[in-house]
Short mmCIF file of C-alpha atoms in Angstrom, two decimals:
data_model
loop_
_atom_site.label_atom_id
_atom_site.label_comp_id
_atom_site.label_asym_id
_atom_site.label_seq_id
_atom_site.Cartn_x
_atom_site.Cartn_y
_atom_site.Cartn_z
CA MET T 1 0.02 -0.31 0.00
CA ARG T 2 2.70 2.11 1.09
CA ARG T 3 4.81 1.08 -2.32
CA TYR T 4 1.98 1.71 -4.43
CA PHE T 5 1.58 5.71 -2.50
CA TYR T 6 4.65 6.73 -3.28
CA ARG T 7 4.63 5.36 -7.11
CA ASN T 8 1.44 7.90 -7.56
CA LEU T 9 3.36 10.52 -6.04
CA LYS T 10 6.08 10.46 -8.40
CA THR T 11 3.34 10.62 -10.57
CA ILE T 12 1.91 13.38 -9.66
CA VAL T 13 5.05 15.35 -8.91
CA CYS T 14 6.48 14.63 -12.64
CA ILE T 15 2.85 16.18 -13.61
CA ILE T 16 2.78 18.92 -11.56
CA SER T 17 6.56 19.61 -12.56
CA ILE T 18 5.40 19.05 -16.32
CA VAL T 19 2.61 21.91 -15.96
CA ILE T 20 4.56 24.32 -14.30
CA VAL T 21 7.44 24.28 -16.82
CA PHE T 22 4.86 24.41 -19.44
CA GLY T 23 3.18 27.13 -17.86
CA ILE T 24 6.94 29.01 -17.74
CA SER T 25 7.89 28.29 -20.99
CA GLU T 26 4.52 29.45 -22.41
CA ASN T 27 4.74 33.01 -20.02
CA LEU T 28 8.28 33.50 -21.38
CA CYS T 29 6.95 33.06 -24.88
CA GLN T 30 4.34 35.50 -24.72
CA ALA T 31 6.15 37.67 -22.79
CA GLU T 32 8.92 37.86 -26.19
CA GLU T 33 6.00 38.20 -28.23
CA ILE T 34 4.95 41.30 -26.40
CA ARG T 35 8.50 42.82 -26.36
CA GLU T 36 8.90 41.96 -29.92
CA ASP T 37 5.40 44.16 -30.28
CA TYR T 38 7.05 47.14 -28.64
CA GLU T 39 10.32 47.35 -30.24
CA ASP T 40 8.65 46.91 -33.43
CA GLU T 41 5.74 50.20 -32.66
CA LYS T 42 8.62 51.88 -31.34
CA GLU T 43 10.97 51.49 -34.22
CA ALA T 44 8.19 52.61 -36.46
CA GLU T 45 7.55 54.95 -34.30
CA ILE T 46 10.82 56.86 -34.54
CA SER T 47 11.13 56.11 -38.48
CA SER T 48 7.84 58.12 -39.21
CA GLN T 49 9.74 61.18 -36.80
CA ILE T 50 11.52 63.67 -39.09
CA THR T 51 15.33 64.31 -38.15
CA ASP T 52 16.12 67.01 -39.91
CA ILE T 53 14.98 68.95 -43.23
CA GLU T 54 17.47 70.32 -46.21
CA ILE T 55 16.99 73.04 -47.97
CA LEU T 56 17.17 72.49 -51.32
CA GLU T 57 16.61 75.48 -54.07
CA TYR T 58 14.51 78.61 -53.33
CA ASP T 59 14.79 82.30 -54.71
CA ASP T 60 16.40 84.78 -52.08
CA GLU T 61 14.86 87.74 -54.06
CA LEU T 62 11.91 88.35 -55.84
CA TYR T 63 10.67 90.69 -57.28
CA VAL T 64 6.87 92.38 -56.32
CA GLY T 65 4.16 89.94 -57.62
CA ALA T 66 6.56 86.94 -58.68
CA THR T 67 6.55 83.57 -57.48
CA GLY T 68 8.81 81.06 -56.47
CA ASP T 69 9.01 77.46 -54.84
CA LEU T 70 10.92 77.10 -51.46
CA ARG T 71 12.20 72.86 -51.83
CA VAL T 72 13.14 70.77 -49.18
CA LYS T 73 13.86 67.74 -48.37
CA ILE T 74 13.07 65.64 -45.25
CA VAL T 75 14.86 63.33 -43.01
CA PRO T 76 14.70 60.29 -43.53
CA GLU T 77 12.48 60.78 -46.20
CA SER T 78 10.19 57.82 -44.62
CA ALA T 79 8.93 60.29 -42.60
CA ASP T 80 5.46 61.94 -42.76
CA LYS T 81 5.84 65.24 -44.96
CA SER T 82 2.59 66.61 -44.38
CA ASN T 83 3.99 67.28 -41.04
CA VAL T 84 5.69 70.01 -42.77
CA ARG T 85 4.36 73.15 -41.88
CA TYR T 86 5.41 77.04 -43.44
CA GLU T 87 4.94 80.04 -42.40
CA SER T 88 5.86 83.42 -43.16
CA SER T 89 7.02 86.45 -40.48
CA ASN T 90 5.50 89.04 -42.31
CA GLU T 91 2.27 88.27 -44.76
CA ASN T 92 1.94 92.01 -46.10
CA ILE T 93 5.98 91.35 -47.66
CA VAL T 94 5.78 87.28 -48.37
CA THR T 95 3.09 84.76 -47.90
CA VAL T 96 4.01 81.03 -48.36
CA ASN T 97 1.52 78.45 -48.55
CA SER T 98 1.68 74.58 -47.32
CA ASP T 99 3.50 73.22 -50.37
CA GLY T 100 5.81 75.90 -49.51
CA GLU T 101 5.10 77.98 -52.68
CA ILE T 102 6.48 81.91 -51.86
CA LYS T 103 4.45 84.80 -53.16
CA ALA T 104 6.58 88.57 -52.87
CA ILE T 105 3.40 90.96 -52.35
CA SER T 106 5.56 94.14 -51.47
CA LYS T 107 8.86 95.86 -50.86
CA GLY T 108 10.97 94.58 -47.78
CA SER T 109 12.75 91.10 -46.36
CA ALA T 110 10.96 88.50 -44.33
CA THR T 111 11.64 85.03 -43.15
CA ILE T 112 9.88 81.93 -43.98
CA THR T 113 10.17 79.44 -41.48
CA ILE T 114 10.64 75.70 -41.93
CA ALA T 115 9.08 73.43 -38.97
CA ALA T 116 8.70 69.50 -38.47
CA ASP T 117 8.28 67.55 -34.95
CA ASN T 118 11.77 68.84 -33.26
CA VAL T 119 13.27 70.49 -36.49
CA ILE T 120 12.87 74.50 -37.38
CA LYS T 121 15.10 75.72 -40.54
CA GLN T 122 14.36 79.28 -41.92
CA VAL T 123 15.20 81.09 -44.62
CA ASP T 124 15.24 84.88 -45.74
CA ILE T 125 13.10 86.27 -48.49
CA ASN T 126 14.34 89.63 -49.49
CA VAL T 127 11.38 91.43 -52.07
CA LYS T 128 12.45 94.13 -54.78
CA VAL T 129 10.46 96.44 -56.73
CA LYS T 130 11.09 95.87 -60.67
CA THR T 131 12.45 98.52 -62.65
CA LYS T 132 11.01 100.31 -65.60
CA ALA T 133 13.34 102.47 -67.45
CA ILE T 134 16.46 104.56 -66.13
CA ASN T 135 15.95 108.22 -67.21
CA VAL T 136 19.09 110.52 -68.59
CA LEU T 137 18.96 113.98 -68.62
CA ASN T 138 20.92 113.46 -71.58
CA ASN T 139 21.49 111.00 -74.78
CA TYR T 140 23.46 112.93 -76.55
CA VAL T 141 26.76 114.97 -75.22
CA VAL T 142 29.36 116.38 -76.88
CA LEU T 143 32.86 117.57 -75.14
CA LYS T 144 36.29 118.52 -76.28
CA PRO T 145 39.15 116.13 -75.41
CA GLY T 146 39.94 117.16 -71.46
CA GLU T 147 36.70 118.21 -70.66
CA ARG T 148 34.45 115.98 -67.96
CA TYR T 149 30.64 115.72 -67.69
CA ARG T 150 28.76 114.30 -65.21
CA ILE T 151 25.86 111.70 -66.05
CA GLU T 152 22.46 112.64 -64.69
CA ALA T 153 20.50 109.56 -64.23
CA SER T 154 17.64 107.97 -62.22
CA VAL T 155 15.75 104.59 -61.72
CA SER T 156 11.38 104.30 -62.29
CA PRO T 157 9.88 103.74 -60.25
CA GLU T 158 11.43 105.74 -57.05
CA ASP T 159 10.79 102.51 -54.99
CA ALA T 160 13.63 100.28 -57.30
CA GLU T 161 16.49 99.85 -56.23
CA GLN T 162 18.37 103.11 -58.00
CA LEU T 163 22.30 101.29 -58.10
CA LEU T 164 23.78 102.42 -61.44
CA SER T 165 26.52 101.53 -63.04
CA TYR T 166 28.69 102.66 -65.78
CA LYS T 167 30.73 101.50 -68.81
CA THR T 168 31.93 102.74 -71.61
CA MET T 169 32.47 100.54 -75.56
CA ASP T 170 35.57 102.44 -76.12
CA ALA T 171 38.00 104.28 -73.49
CA SER T 172 40.06 105.51 -75.77
CA VAL T 173 37.70 108.44 -76.58
CA ALA T 174 35.68 108.58 -73.29
CA ASP T 175 36.12 107.09 -70.17
CA VAL T 176 33.78 106.59 -66.90
CA ASP T 177 33.71 106.76 -63.26
CA VAL T 178 31.70 104.30 -61.26
CA GLU T 179 30.37 107.92 -60.05
CA GLY T 180 29.02 108.43 -63.71
CA ASN T 181 31.68 110.90 -64.35
CA VAL T 182 32.55 111.10 -68.20
CA ILE T 183 36.30 111.99 -68.71
CA ALA T 184 36.80 113.38 -72.85
CA ASN T 185 40.32 111.58 -73.81
CA ASN T 186 40.47 111.89 -77.90
CA SER T 187 38.35 112.67 -80.56
CA GLY T 188 36.06 110.06 -81.42
CA ALA T 189 32.68 108.40 -80.53
CA THR T 190 31.71 105.91 -77.98
CA THR T 191 28.49 105.19 -76.32
CA ILE T 192 27.88 104.95 -72.36
CA ILE T 193 26.10 102.12 -70.98
CA VAL T 194 24.37 103.07 -67.85
CA SER T 195 22.41 100.17 -65.76
CA ASN T 196 21.23 98.68 -62.47
CA GLY T 197 21.46 95.38 -63.26
CA GLN T 198 18.41 94.99 -64.93
CA MET T 199 18.18 97.67 -67.22
CA SER T 200 20.01 100.08 -69.18
CA ASN T 201 20.29 102.53 -71.12
CA SER T 202 23.08 105.05 -73.05
CA ILE T 203 24.26 107.98 -73.82
CA ASN T 204 26.59 109.14 -77.06
CA VAL T 205 29.66 111.18 -76.67
CA ILE T 206 30.63 113.03 -79.21
CA VAL T 207 34.59 114.03 -78.57
CA ASN T 208 35.54 116.96 -81.03
CA GLU T 209 38.67 119.40 -81.14
CA ASP T 210 36.88 122.06 -82.29
CA THR T 211 33.37 121.68 -79.80
CA ALA T 212 32.02 125.15 -78.87
CA ASP T 213 33.58 125.44 -75.01
CA ASN T 214 31.36 124.11 -72.74
CA TYR T 215 28.60 123.01 -75.12
CA ARG T 216 26.20 120.77 -73.74
CA TYR T 217 23.54 119.20 -75.02
CA ARG T 218 20.81 120.61 -72.32
CA ASP T 219 17.98 120.37 -73.54
CA PRO T 220 17.93 118.84 -76.66
CA VAL T 221 15.38 119.66 -80.00
CA ASN T 222 17.61 118.55 -82.75
CA ILE T 223 21.29 117.31 -83.57
CA GLY T 224 22.11 119.32 -86.54
CA SER T 225 22.79 122.55 -84.78
CA VAL T 226 26.12 120.57 -83.09
CA GLU T 227 29.35 122.03 -83.83
CA VAL T 228 31.22 119.21 -85.51
CA GLY T 229 33.64 121.32 -87.10
CA GLU T 230 35.66 119.82 -90.42
CA ILE T 231 35.09 116.57 -88.80
CA PHE T 232 31.93 115.01 -88.58
CA ASP T 233 31.63 112.13 -86.19
CA CYS T 234 28.46 110.83 -86.83
CA PRO T 235 26.09 108.96 -84.08
CA ASP T 236 26.00 105.64 -84.40
CA VAL T 237 22.36 106.06 -82.43
CA VAL T 238 20.00 108.12 -81.94
CA TYR T 239 17.01 108.35 -79.73
CA ALA T 240 13.47 109.49 -81.07
CA SER T 241 12.32 110.05 -77.52
CA THR T 242 15.51 112.82 -76.90
CA VAL T 243 15.99 114.03 -80.43
CA GLU T 244 12.99 115.53 -82.21
CA CYS T 245 14.14 116.05 -85.85
CA LEU T 246 17.66 115.79 -87.63
CA ASP T 247 17.51 119.26 -89.32
CA ALA T 248 19.53 120.13 -92.47
CA GLU T 249 22.41 121.32 -90.65
CA PHE T 250 23.10 118.03 -89.79
CA LEU T 251 21.53 115.63 -92.79
CA TYR T 252 24.22 118.26 -95.10
CA LYS T 253 26.89 117.10 -93.25
CA LEU T 254 25.66 113.26 -92.67
CA ASN T 255 25.85 113.70 -96.97
CA LYS T 256 28.98 114.88 -97.35
CA SER T 257 30.55 112.19 -94.89
CA GLY T 258 29.10 109.20 -96.47
CA LYS T 259 28.13 107.59 -93.31
CA SER T 260 24.78 106.34 -91.71
CA VAL T 261 22.76 107.06 -88.55
CA LYS T 262 20.24 104.64 -86.79
CA ILE T 263 17.13 106.43 -85.38
CA VAL T 264 15.55 104.16 -82.81
CA GLY T 265 11.84 105.07 -81.41
CA GLU T 266 8.92 103.21 -79.44
CA GLY T 267 8.78 99.82 -81.81
CA TYR T 268 10.54 100.87 -84.68
CA SER T 269 14.34 101.96 -86.01
CA ILE T 270 14.77 103.77 -89.08
CA ILE T 271 18.04 103.59 -90.80
CA ILE T 272 19.39 106.92 -92.83
CA ASP T 273 22.31 106.74 -95.59
CA GLY T 274 23.83 109.86 -95.87
CA LYS T 275 24.94 109.03 -99.23
CA LYS T 276 21.23 108.24 -100.44
CA ILE T 277 19.84 112.00 -99.04
CA LYS T 278 18.42 113.68 -102.03
CA ASN T 279 17.08 117.27 -100.29
CA PHE T 280 18.97 117.93 -97.46
CA LYS T 281 16.44 120.81 -96.97
CA ASN T 282 13.64 118.69 -96.10
CA ILE T 283 14.20 117.75 -92.28
CA PHE T 284 13.29 114.54 -91.06
CA TYR T 285 11.37 114.18 -87.42
CA THR T 286 12.37 110.98 -85.38
CA ASN T 287 9.11 110.35 -83.89
CA ILE T 288 6.24 107.74 -85.46
CA ASN T 289 3.08 106.99 -84.31
CA MET T 290 2.37 103.24 -84.55
CA VAL T 291 -1.75 103.20 -84.27
CA LYS T 292 -2.85 99.70 -84.36
CA THR T 293 -6.40 99.29 -86.09
CA ASP T 294 -9.05 96.76 -87.54
CA ASP T 295 -7.02 97.02 -90.80
CA GLY T 296 -4.15 97.06 -89.42
CA LEU T 297 -0.82 98.59 -88.37
CA GLU T 298 -0.95 102.90 -89.58
CA PHE T 299 2.15 105.34 -89.18
CA GLU T 300 2.62 108.47 -90.78
CA ILE T 301 5.78 109.13 -92.29
CA ASN T 302 7.98 112.64 -91.60
CA LYS T 303 4.32 114.18 -90.29
CA GLY T 304 3.09 114.04 -94.17
CA GLN T 305 6.33 116.66 -94.85
CA LYS T 306 8.53 115.49 -98.14
CA LEU T 307 11.60 113.09 -97.53
CA CYS T 308 15.44 114.24 -97.52
CA GLY T 309 15.60 111.16 -99.38
CA GLU T 310 15.41 107.29 -99.30
CA ILE T 311 14.74 105.97 -96.15
CA LYS T 312 14.81 102.25 -94.29
CA LEU T 313 11.54 101.35 -91.88
CA GLU T 314 11.92 98.55 -89.20
CA LEU T 315 8.89 97.53 -87.59
CA ASP T 316 8.73 95.51 -84.52
CA ASP T 317 5.13 94.08 -84.93
CA LEU T 318 4.01 92.94 -88.21
CA ASN T 319 0.54 93.01 -89.02
CA GLY T 320 0.60 91.89 -92.14
CA GLY T 321 2.36 91.61 -95.15
CA LYS T 322 1.63 94.68 -97.61
CA LEU T 323 1.78 97.94 -97.52
CA TYR T 324 -0.19 100.76 -98.26
CA LEU T 325 0.40 104.40 -99.10
CA PHE T 326 -3.04 106.60 -98.93
CA ASN T 327 -3.42 109.02 -102.02
CA ASP T 328 -4.91 112.06 -100.83
CA GLU T 329 -6.20 113.22 -103.91
CA LYS T 330 -7.98 110.05 -105.22
CA ASP T 331 -8.97 109.55 -101.77
CA LYS T 332 -8.11 105.96 -101.30
CA TYR T 333 -4.94 103.21 -100.49
CA GLU T 334 -2.78 101.97 -103.10
CA LEU T 335 -0.92 98.73 -102.81
CA LEU T 336 3.06 99.21 -103.35
CA ASP T 337 5.38 96.99 -104.34
CA THR T 338 7.64 95.74 -101.23
CA ASP T 339 10.43 93.40 -101.63
CA ASP T 340 10.63 92.99 -97.56
CA ILE T 341 7.96 94.57 -95.62
CA ALA T 342 10.04 93.31 -92.31
CA CYS T 343 12.30 96.31 -93.41
CA LEU T 344 10.57 98.99 -95.79
CA THR T 345 12.41 101.52 -98.66
CA ILE T 346 10.22 104.25 -97.81
CA THR T 347 10.68 107.11 -100.36
CA ARG T 348 7.94 109.32 -100.00
CA GLU T 349 6.15 111.05 -96.90
CA GLY T 350 2.13 110.33 -96.22
CA LYS T 351 0.14 108.03 -94.30
CA TYR T 352 0.63 104.15 -94.10
CA ILE T 353 -1.33 100.84 -93.41
CA ILE T 354 0.25 97.33 -93.25
CA THR T 355 -1.88 94.62 -93.00
CA ASP T 356 -3.21 91.62 -94.90
CA LYS T 357 -6.68 92.93 -96.23
CA LYS T 358 -7.17 93.76 -99.45
CA LEU T 359 -8.03 97.93 -99.22
CA GLY T 360 -8.91 100.19 -102.25
CA ALA T 361 -11.10 103.25 -101.82
CA LYS T 362 -10.93 104.90 -98.63
CA THR T 363 -12.47 102.67 -95.98
CA VAL T 364 -15.75 103.50 -93.94
CA ASN T 365 -17.06 102.18 -90.65
CA LEU T 366 -20.03 99.72 -91.89
CA LYS T 367 -21.99 101.19 -88.19
CA TYR T 368 -21.98 104.60 -90.39
CA ILE T 369 -23.21 103.15 -93.44
CA LEU T 370 -26.07 101.38 -91.54
CA ILE T 371 -26.89 105.08 -89.67
CA GLY T 372 -26.96 106.67 -92.93
CA SER T 373 -28.89 104.15 -94.49
CA ALA T 374 -31.64 103.87 -92.10
CA GLY T 375 -31.45 107.92 -92.64
CA LEU T 376 -31.93 107.49 -95.88
CA GLY T 377 -34.96 104.85 -95.67
CA ALA T 378 -36.75 106.84 -93.22
CA VAL T 379 -36.68 110.40 -95.63
CA VAL T 380 -38.58 107.76 -98.23
CA LEU T 381 -40.77 105.92 -95.53
CA SER T 382 -42.24 109.84 -94.61
CA ILE T 383 -42.35 111.01 -98.17
CA TYR T 384 -44.39 107.88 -99.19
CA ILE T 385 -46.59 108.11 -96.22
CA PHE T 386 -47.64 111.63 -96.80
CA SER T 387 -48.07 110.66 -100.71
CA ALA T 388 -50.27 108.22 -100.37
CA LYS T 389 -52.19 109.09 -97.00
CA ARG T 390 -55.00 110.43 -98.94
CA TYR T 391 -56.18 107.22 -100.04
CA TRP T 392 -56.03 105.25 -97.09
CA PHE T 393 -59.39 106.42 -95.84
CA TRP T 394 -60.90 106.72 -99.18
#
């Protein structure tokens, strides 16, 4: 009996031991699984966090009204990009959206902050006003060797950057310093370029021994009155905005020298070859008023006055392939033969039009034709009613 009890006791102990060992093992496995799940969650949480932001590309200077992109790279790349936030320090100057697109609102400086998780980066944006024009007091200056001239120039609009630079095309004729002081060296002609990086203007400088003392072209109306002596140093370019006309004296010297001059205006340029001047007493007006109409591009040469000779006209914007000249006596447009519509040879003054339409008699607006027809019809109808009304009630 005792032997049977001890034998059953061993069996019970073994069973209990097995149960205990199995339970411990199972608990250990569950604990390991919990630990692995925790580590996976922790690793996933860490991988979604942004540890750094790299600024890739952006424009640190913009003009008012312009837009730019602020491109960034997050580290690690697997992190959540939606956590990146953009903010402007002054939205009256610069605004920025959630995609990093920057817009310049007004002149000034602002800071863009890029933030994500615990990372913060900043960039500075400077907004400028774009230059529309550089204005110079005189586009044409005549000096004697050794004389000096101070360039008076300004940038418009006034709130645009006023940093001007000066450059001469031929320092042997005339040089210029950083403050715009021109120093005449030797007889000849050169051009001074005035710029601020965005836009430029030019000044023609003539240096001549025979120039009258202290002469300046302070209010240029024509350039024929320039005292050039026996040697005629013709400017390469004349600007219609500052030179109203070429007078008889200038045209005479241009003809005798055999040189050419180019006149630059708004939307056009004119070349006058001195060898083709036939009558230098016919002064030439440099300004041409271009008008776009339904028929084409209309303009008048030399204010309707006779030309000094043949001229070449180049237009920046062409609205057709046919050239017409209006004949005042016949009151209609006449088609002219043209080899090159982009570079016209003009020998007659008057009103011209470039078009693709076929023009004959002077064009009349359809509106006025309809009005006239309606008026005539009303008159005819009134006469008919007056004549026939006595029969209506017969």
